[in-house]
Tab-separated table of C-alpha atoms in Angstrom:
chain	number	residue	atom	x	y	z
A	116	UNK	CA	-140.895	20.297	-63.332
A	117	UNK	CA	-143.595	21.884	-65.555
A	118	UNK	CA	-142.834	23.544	-68.931
A	119	UNK	CA	-143.649	26.685	-67.686
A	120	UNK	CA	-141.414	26.634	-64.660
A	121	UNK	CA	-138.422	25.606	-67.013
A	122	UNK	CA	-139.243	28.559	-69.274
A	123	UNK	CA	-139.153	30.942	-66.064
A	124	UNK	CA	-135.785	29.679	-65.200
A	125	UNK	CA	-134.453	30.163	-68.721
A	126	UNK	CA	-135.972	33.698	-68.968
A	127	UNK	CA	-134.265	34.547	-65.563
A	128	UNK	CA	-130.747	33.124	-66.547
A	129	UNK	CA	-131.126	34.926	-69.723
A	130	UNK	CA	-131.748	38.039	-68.202
A	131	UNK	CA	-128.992	37.594	-65.606
A	132	UNK	CA	-126.374	36.451	-68.289
A	133	UNK	CA	-127.298	39.811	-70.204
A	134	UNK	CA	-127.052	42.015	-67.012
A	135	UNK	CA	-123.434	40.232	-66.454
A	136	UNK	CA	-122.233	40.687	-69.866
A	137	UNK	CA	-121.798	44.344	-69.870
A	138	UNK	CA	-120.129	43.599	-66.214
A	139	UNK	CA	-117.640	41.509	-67.634
A	140	UNK	CA	-116.962	43.679	-70.554
A	141	UNK	CA	-116.299	46.504	-68.486
A	142	UNK	CA	-114.191	44.288	-66.138
A	143	UNK	CA	-111.762	43.426	-69.008
A	144	UNK	CA	-111.754	46.917	-70.588
A	145	UNK	CA	-111.210	48.788	-67.429
A	146	UNK	CA	-107.470	47.795	-67.155
A	147	UNK	CA	-106.772	48.453	-71.154
A	148	UNK	CA	-107.965	52.012	-70.347
A	149	UNK	CA	-104.900	52.703	-67.662
A	150	UNK	CA	-102.588	51.954	-70.857
A	151	UNK	CA	-104.199	54.948	-72.787
A	152	UNK	CA	-101.601	57.462	-71.190
A	153	UNK	CA	-98.515	55.144	-71.830
A	154	UNK	CA	-99.696	54.097	-75.391
A	155	UNK	CA	-99.734	58.100	-75.911
A	156	UNK	CA	-96.552	58.879	-74.441
A	157	UNK	CA	-95.004	55.632	-76.331
A	158	UNK	CA	-96.226	56.876	-79.478
A	159	UNK	CA	-95.050	60.770	-79.098
A	160	UNK	CA	-91.552	59.864	-77.883
A	161	UNK	CA	-91.129	56.602	-79.459
A	162	UNK	CA	-92.884	55.405	-82.375
A	163	UNK	CA	-93.753	59.099	-83.985
A	164	UNK	CA	-90.039	60.191	-84.093
A	165	UNK	CA	-89.218	56.809	-85.530
A	166	UNK	CA	-91.689	57.049	-88.438
A	167	UNK	CA	-90.572	60.572	-89.076
A	168	UNK	CA	-87.105	59.576	-89.382
A	169	UNK	CA	-88.140	56.568	-91.570
A	170	UNK	CA	-90.398	58.637	-93.917
A	171	UNK	CA	-87.995	61.594	-94.198
A	172	UNK	CA	-84.931	59.367	-94.938
A	173	UNK	CA	-86.642	58.674	-98.450
A	174	UNK	CA	-86.945	62.341	-99.138
A	175	UNK	CA	-84.288	63.725	-101.626
A	176	UNK	CA	-84.416	67.091	-102.852
A	177	UNK	CA	-88.374	66.910	-101.992
A	178	UNK	CA	-88.573	63.818	-103.973
A	179	UNK	CA	-89.141	60.128	-103.054
A	180	UNK	CA	-85.683	58.322	-103.618
A	181	UNK	CA	-83.174	56.268	-102.297
A	182	UNK	CA	-80.600	58.676	-102.766
A	183	UNK	CA	-79.746	59.411	-99.165
A	184	UNK	CA	-79.078	55.720	-98.639
A	185	UNK	CA	-76.893	55.566	-101.678
A	186	UNK	CA	-74.881	58.320	-100.246
A	187	UNK	CA	-74.462	56.854	-97.169
A	188	UNK	CA	-73.472	53.794	-98.373
A	189	UNK	CA	-71.180	55.028	-100.824
A	190	UNK	CA	-69.433	57.360	-98.462
A	191	UNK	CA	-66.118	56.391	-97.322
A	192	UNK	CA	-66.240	58.922	-94.585
A	193	UNK	CA	-69.494	57.329	-93.415
A	194	UNK	CA	-68.303	53.883	-93.367
A	195	UNK	CA	-65.348	55.146	-91.248
A	196	UNK	CA	-67.507	56.716	-88.682
A	197	UNK	CA	-69.836	53.423	-88.752
A	198	UNK	CA	-66.347	51.250	-88.360
A	199	UNK	CA	-65.229	53.575	-85.247
A	200	UNK	CA	-68.529	53.397	-83.689
A	201	UNK	CA	-68.697	49.906	-83.860
A	202	UNK	CA	-65.005	49.022	-82.834
A	203	UNK	CA	-65.301	51.402	-79.953
A	204	UNK	CA	-68.975	49.693	-78.834
A	205	UNK	CA	-67.780	46.214	-79.284
A	206	UNK	CA	-64.474	46.271	-77.270
A	207	UNK	CA	-65.810	48.719	-74.756
A	208	UNK	CA	-68.786	46.181	-74.012
A	209	UNK	CA	-66.636	43.322	-74.325
A	210	UNK	CA	-64.095	44.748	-72.025
A	211	UNK	CA	-66.504	46.455	-69.806
A	212	UNK	CA	-68.958	42.969	-69.503
A	213	UNK	CA	-65.593	41.315	-68.692
A	214	UNK	CA	-64.538	43.547	-65.850
A	215	UNK	CA	-68.560	43.856	-64.564
A	216	UNK	CA	-68.603	39.866	-64.660
A	217	UNK	CA	-65.346	39.583	-62.277
A	218	UNK	CA	-66.841	42.392	-59.978
A	219	UNK	CA	-70.138	40.637	-59.615
A	220	UNK	CA	-68.761	37.415	-58.637
A	221	UNK	CA	-66.601	39.012	-56.216
A	222	UNK	CA	-69.461	41.084	-54.725
A	223	UNK	CA	-71.132	37.715	-53.640
A	224	UNK	CA	-68.406	36.694	-51.607
A	225	UNK	CA	-68.218	39.835	-49.469
A	226	UNK	CA	-70.320	40.971	-46.674
A	227	UNK	CA	-73.721	42.657	-47.065
A	228	UNK	CA	-72.475	46.278	-46.008
A	229	UNK	CA	-69.310	46.546	-48.509
A	230	UNK	CA	-71.798	44.991	-51.217
A	231	UNK	CA	-74.614	47.311	-50.453
A	232	UNK	CA	-72.023	50.396	-50.754
A	233	UNK	CA	-70.353	49.120	-53.863
A	234	UNK	CA	-73.743	48.987	-55.579
A	235	UNK	CA	-74.760	52.542	-54.303
A	236	UNK	CA	-71.499	53.778	-55.596
A	237	UNK	CA	-71.947	52.013	-59.006
A	238	UNK	CA	-75.372	53.325	-59.322
A	239	UNK	CA	-74.264	56.710	-58.763
A	240	UNK	CA	-71.225	56.635	-61.233
A	241	UNK	CA	-73.587	54.858	-63.601
A	242	UNK	CA	-75.287	58.458	-64.115
A	243	UNK	CA	-71.890	60.169	-64.320
A	244	UNK	CA	-71.457	60.770	-68.322
A	245	UNK	CA	-71.427	63.196	-70.901
A	246	UNK	CA	-69.497	66.425	-70.501
A	247	UNK	CA	-68.626	66.089	-66.718
A	248	UNK	CA	-67.070	62.656	-67.544
A	249	UNK	CA	-64.902	63.896	-70.381
A	250	UNK	CA	-63.739	66.869	-68.211
A	251	UNK	CA	-62.841	64.695	-65.231
A	252	UNK	CA	-60.856	62.570	-67.973
A	253	UNK	CA	-59.387	65.516	-69.221
A	254	UNK	CA	-57.993	66.383	-65.830
A	255	UNK	CA	-56.817	62.925	-64.877
A	256	UNK	CA	-55.409	61.672	-68.382
A	257	UNK	CA	-55.234	64.509	-70.758
A	258	UNK	CA	-52.285	65.894	-71.893
A	259	UNK	CA	-51.021	67.653	-68.798
A	260	UNK	CA	-53.348	65.236	-66.564
A	261	UNK	CA	-52.472	64.331	-63.049
A	262	UNK	CA	-51.819	60.650	-63.822
A	263	UNK	CA	-50.635	61.483	-67.370
A	264	UNK	CA	-47.666	63.252	-65.825
A	265	UNK	CA	-46.805	60.838	-63.197
A	266	UNK	CA	-46.861	57.698	-65.277
A	267	UNK	CA	-44.554	59.559	-67.945
A	268	UNK	CA	-42.263	60.544	-65.077
A	269	UNK	CA	-41.730	56.776	-64.453
A	270	UNK	CA	-41.810	56.003	-67.995
A	271	UNK	CA	-44.750	53.872	-67.794
A	272	UNK	CA	-46.825	55.859	-70.455
A	273	UNK	CA	-45.982	55.299	-73.900
A	274	UNK	CA	-47.801	57.399	-76.911
A	275	UNK	CA	-51.456	57.388	-75.071
A	276	UNK	CA	-53.623	59.993	-76.689
A	277	UNK	CA	-56.539	60.519	-74.506
A	278	UNK	CA	-58.187	62.156	-77.873
A	279	UNK	CA	-57.942	59.470	-80.077
A	280	UNK	CA	-59.209	55.947	-80.485
A	281	UNK	CA	-57.677	54.640	-77.127
A	282	UNK	CA	-58.362	57.169	-74.815
A	283	UNK	CA	-62.294	57.322	-76.150
A	284	UNK	CA	-62.082	53.365	-75.643
A	285	UNK	CA	-61.093	54.191	-71.896
A	286	UNK	CA	-63.873	56.502	-71.403
A	287	UNK	CA	-66.403	54.022	-73.091
A	288	UNK	CA	-65.233	51.125	-70.817
A	289	UNK	CA	-65.724	53.619	-67.698
A	290	UNK	CA	-69.432	54.247	-68.186
A	291	UNK	CA	-69.999	50.686	-69.622
A	292	UNK	CA	-68.979	49.011	-66.324
A	293	UNK	CA	-71.404	50.450	-63.936
A	294	UNK	CA	-74.234	49.584	-66.155
A	295	UNK	CA	-73.088	46.216	-66.873
A	296	UNK	CA	-72.749	45.875	-62.893
A	297	UNK	CA	-76.665	46.819	-62.363
A	298	UNK	CA	-77.731	44.524	-65.095
A	299	UNK	CA	-75.497	41.333	-63.959
A	300	UNK	CA	-75.967	41.695	-60.077
A	301	UNK	CA	-79.570	39.853	-60.362
A	302	UNK	CA	-78.544	37.359	-62.683
A	303	UNK	CA	-76.113	36.229	-60.444
A	304	UNK	CA	-78.851	35.054	-58.105
A	305	UNK	CA	-79.245	32.035	-60.391
A	306	UNK	CA	-76.065	30.659	-59.353
A	307	UNK	CA	-76.268	28.356	-56.425
A	308	UNK	CA	-73.155	28.154	-53.931
A	309	UNK	CA	-73.577	24.564	-53.460
A	310	UNK	CA	-73.063	23.930	-57.182
A	311	UNK	CA	-69.420	24.870	-56.905
A	312	UNK	CA	-68.700	22.935	-53.700
A	313	UNK	CA	-70.597	19.928	-55.709
A	314	UNK	CA	-68.192	20.542	-58.332
A	315	UNK	CA	-65.030	20.638	-56.427
A	316	UNK	CA	-66.261	17.341	-54.619
A	317	UNK	CA	-66.369	15.644	-57.953
A	318	UNK	CA	-62.805	16.743	-58.593
A	319	UNK	CA	-63.819	19.620	-60.922
A	320	UNK	CA	-61.306	22.922	-60.979
A	321	UNK	CA	-62.681	26.475	-60.530
A	322	UNK	CA	-62.125	26.828	-64.142
A	323	UNK	CA	-64.238	23.962	-65.002
A	324	UNK	CA	-67.057	25.318	-62.774
A	325	UNK	CA	-67.151	28.419	-64.507
A	326	UNK	CA	-66.755	27.127	-67.936
A	327	UNK	CA	-69.268	23.937	-67.718
A	328	UNK	CA	-71.615	25.395	-65.083
A	329	UNK	CA	-71.851	29.022	-64.283
A	330	UNK	CA	-71.009	30.528	-67.597
A	331	UNK	CA	-73.909	28.614	-69.687
A	332	UNK	CA	-76.368	29.532	-66.857
A	333	UNK	CA	-75.425	33.025	-67.177
A	334	UNK	CA	-75.336	32.904	-70.788
A	335	UNK	CA	-78.798	34.625	-71.337
A	336	UNK	CA	-77.844	37.416	-69.120
A	337	UNK	CA	-74.752	37.983	-70.362
A	338	UNK	CA	-75.709	38.180	-74.023
A	339	UNK	CA	-78.632	40.470	-73.172
A	340	UNK	CA	-76.432	42.697	-71.301
A	341	UNK	CA	-73.713	42.865	-74.280
A	342	UNK	CA	-76.572	43.909	-76.499
A	343	UNK	CA	-77.497	46.597	-74.026
A	344	UNK	CA	-73.892	47.613	-73.921
A	345	UNK	CA	-73.614	47.780	-77.499
A	346	UNK	CA	-76.725	50.004	-77.768
A	347	UNK	CA	-75.215	52.282	-75.180
A	348	UNK	CA	-71.890	52.815	-76.649
A	349	UNK	CA	-73.319	53.427	-80.242
A	350	UNK	CA	-75.649	56.028	-79.046
A	351	UNK	CA	-72.943	57.986	-76.859
A	352	UNK	CA	-72.630	61.361	-78.007
A	353	UNK	CA	-71.798	64.190	-75.512
A	354	UNK	CA	-68.567	62.643	-73.838
A	355	UNK	CA	-67.069	61.988	-77.380
A	356	UNK	CA	-68.122	65.226	-78.731
A	357	UNK	CA	-66.685	67.248	-75.444
A	358	UNK	CA	-63.420	65.335	-75.677
A	359	UNK	CA	-62.622	65.810	-79.267
A	360	UNK	CA	-64.890	68.789	-80.246
A	361	UNK	CA	-66.263	66.501	-82.934
A	362	UNK	CA	-62.878	65.680	-84.493
A	363	UNK	CA	-63.227	61.995	-84.004
A	364	UNK	CA	-65.361	60.589	-86.768
A	365	UNK	CA	-68.242	58.628	-85.135
A	366	UNK	CA	-71.629	58.115	-86.413
A	367	UNK	CA	-73.654	59.951	-83.485
A	368	UNK	CA	-71.284	63.256	-84.087
A	369	UNK	CA	-72.105	62.788	-87.991
A	370	UNK	CA	-75.758	62.989	-87.355
A	371	UNK	CA	-75.447	65.531	-84.882
A	372	UNK	CA	-73.446	67.841	-87.604
A	373	UNK	CA	-76.050	67.179	-90.033
A	374	UNK	CA	-78.867	68.267	-87.931
A	375	UNK	CA	-77.249	71.398	-86.086
A	376	UNK	CA	-74.409	72.476	-88.318
A	377	UNK	CA	-73.634	75.822	-89.115
A	378	UNK	CA	-73.103	75.120	-92.629
A	379	UNK	CA	-74.831	72.140	-93.877
A	380	UNK	CA	-77.949	71.446	-92.694
A	381	UNK	CA	-79.012	67.891	-94.094
A	382	UNK	CA	-81.797	66.378	-91.844
A	383	UNK	CA	-82.761	63.707	-94.584
A	384	UNK	CA	-79.445	62.438	-94.914
A	385	UNK	CA	-79.004	62.344	-91.115
A	386	UNK	CA	-82.460	60.203	-90.995
A	387	UNK	CA	-80.929	57.912	-93.412
A	388	UNK	CA	-77.884	57.417	-91.067
A	389	UNK	CA	-80.130	56.993	-88.089
A	390	UNK	CA	-82.470	54.421	-90.145
A	391	UNK	CA	-79.215	52.474	-91.383
A	392	UNK	CA	-77.985	52.430	-87.374
A	393	UNK	CA	-81.137	50.991	-86.328
A	394	UNK	CA	-81.211	48.460	-88.974
A	395	UNK	CA	-77.591	47.375	-87.735
A	396	UNK	CA	-78.901	47.301	-83.899
A	397	UNK	CA	-81.931	45.147	-85.096
A	398	UNK	CA	-79.745	42.819	-86.616
A	399	UNK	CA	-77.446	42.517	-83.733
A	400	UNK	CA	-80.458	41.955	-81.596
A	401	UNK	CA	-81.983	38.982	-83.628
A	402	UNK	CA	-78.405	37.539	-83.436
A	403	UNK	CA	-78.607	38.097	-79.699
A	404	UNK	CA	-82.247	36.372	-79.373
A	405	UNK	CA	-81.109	33.497	-81.553
A	406	UNK	CA	-77.994	32.728	-79.365
A	407	UNK	CA	-80.078	33.390	-76.052
A	408	UNK	CA	-82.656	30.662	-77.705
A	409	UNK	CA	-79.762	28.357	-78.379
A	410	UNK	CA	-78.521	28.564	-74.801
A	411	UNK	CA	-81.616	28.097	-73.348
A	412	UNK	CA	-82.329	25.165	-75.450
A	413	UNK	CA	-78.586	23.899	-74.283
A	414	UNK	CA	-79.849	24.071	-70.718
A	415	UNK	CA	-82.695	21.926	-71.302
């Protein structure tokens, strides 16, 4: 081949590559353009409020200061609110997760029609929260509630108080169970029914199957669901406020009282409390991810 022909081929190839580069660039950019509405929405409703809370948490009497954080961490009343919120969140998450695990495990053993009905009811009840849920519990388990009077008549109910921590725990467990069921139901597809049969043939009891095989396989889903339940419980506000009229000291009620109270409005202090709460949830999430990574490493 002559040198002129080689030069012509190189010129044609360079021209084709030059024309192809804008097309490749546009093909890569086009999918990213679809993310612009999502990015804008995410910024306006996620990042912007978070940044506002973070910046304003350092403002005290129109000056940059850590005084808001000192006030939060030095206040026994605020620490009690954090303690009550964590107590309700942890125990309701543990009990709700345990009940949901048993329920989902049982659902795998029933026929499809009953299973679909239970899942549909669970999906519906997961949206039953806030003021309607508090009102329903007042009718059922309040001081003059139907079940309360019935149990007291037979001497089966002692000093149960719906408007105290045990009553709040009952409400928290109620709205934690449907969420845990919806989150755990797909995770149980990882279990193979033949595993339990094989374990039984090898002489393993049902308890051994669950502790040695099923729970280790489900542990990432269980840990992840547990963290979501804790966040869901800590962020609960409407049910607690409707039930106790703000008289029970939890952190969401304290934040609301500082930004919408009739007497003392301290949004910067509320922002500092919110930042401490976010840091606490971030710490719990990091621990959860570490446990999940350990469980995956153990399975390998």
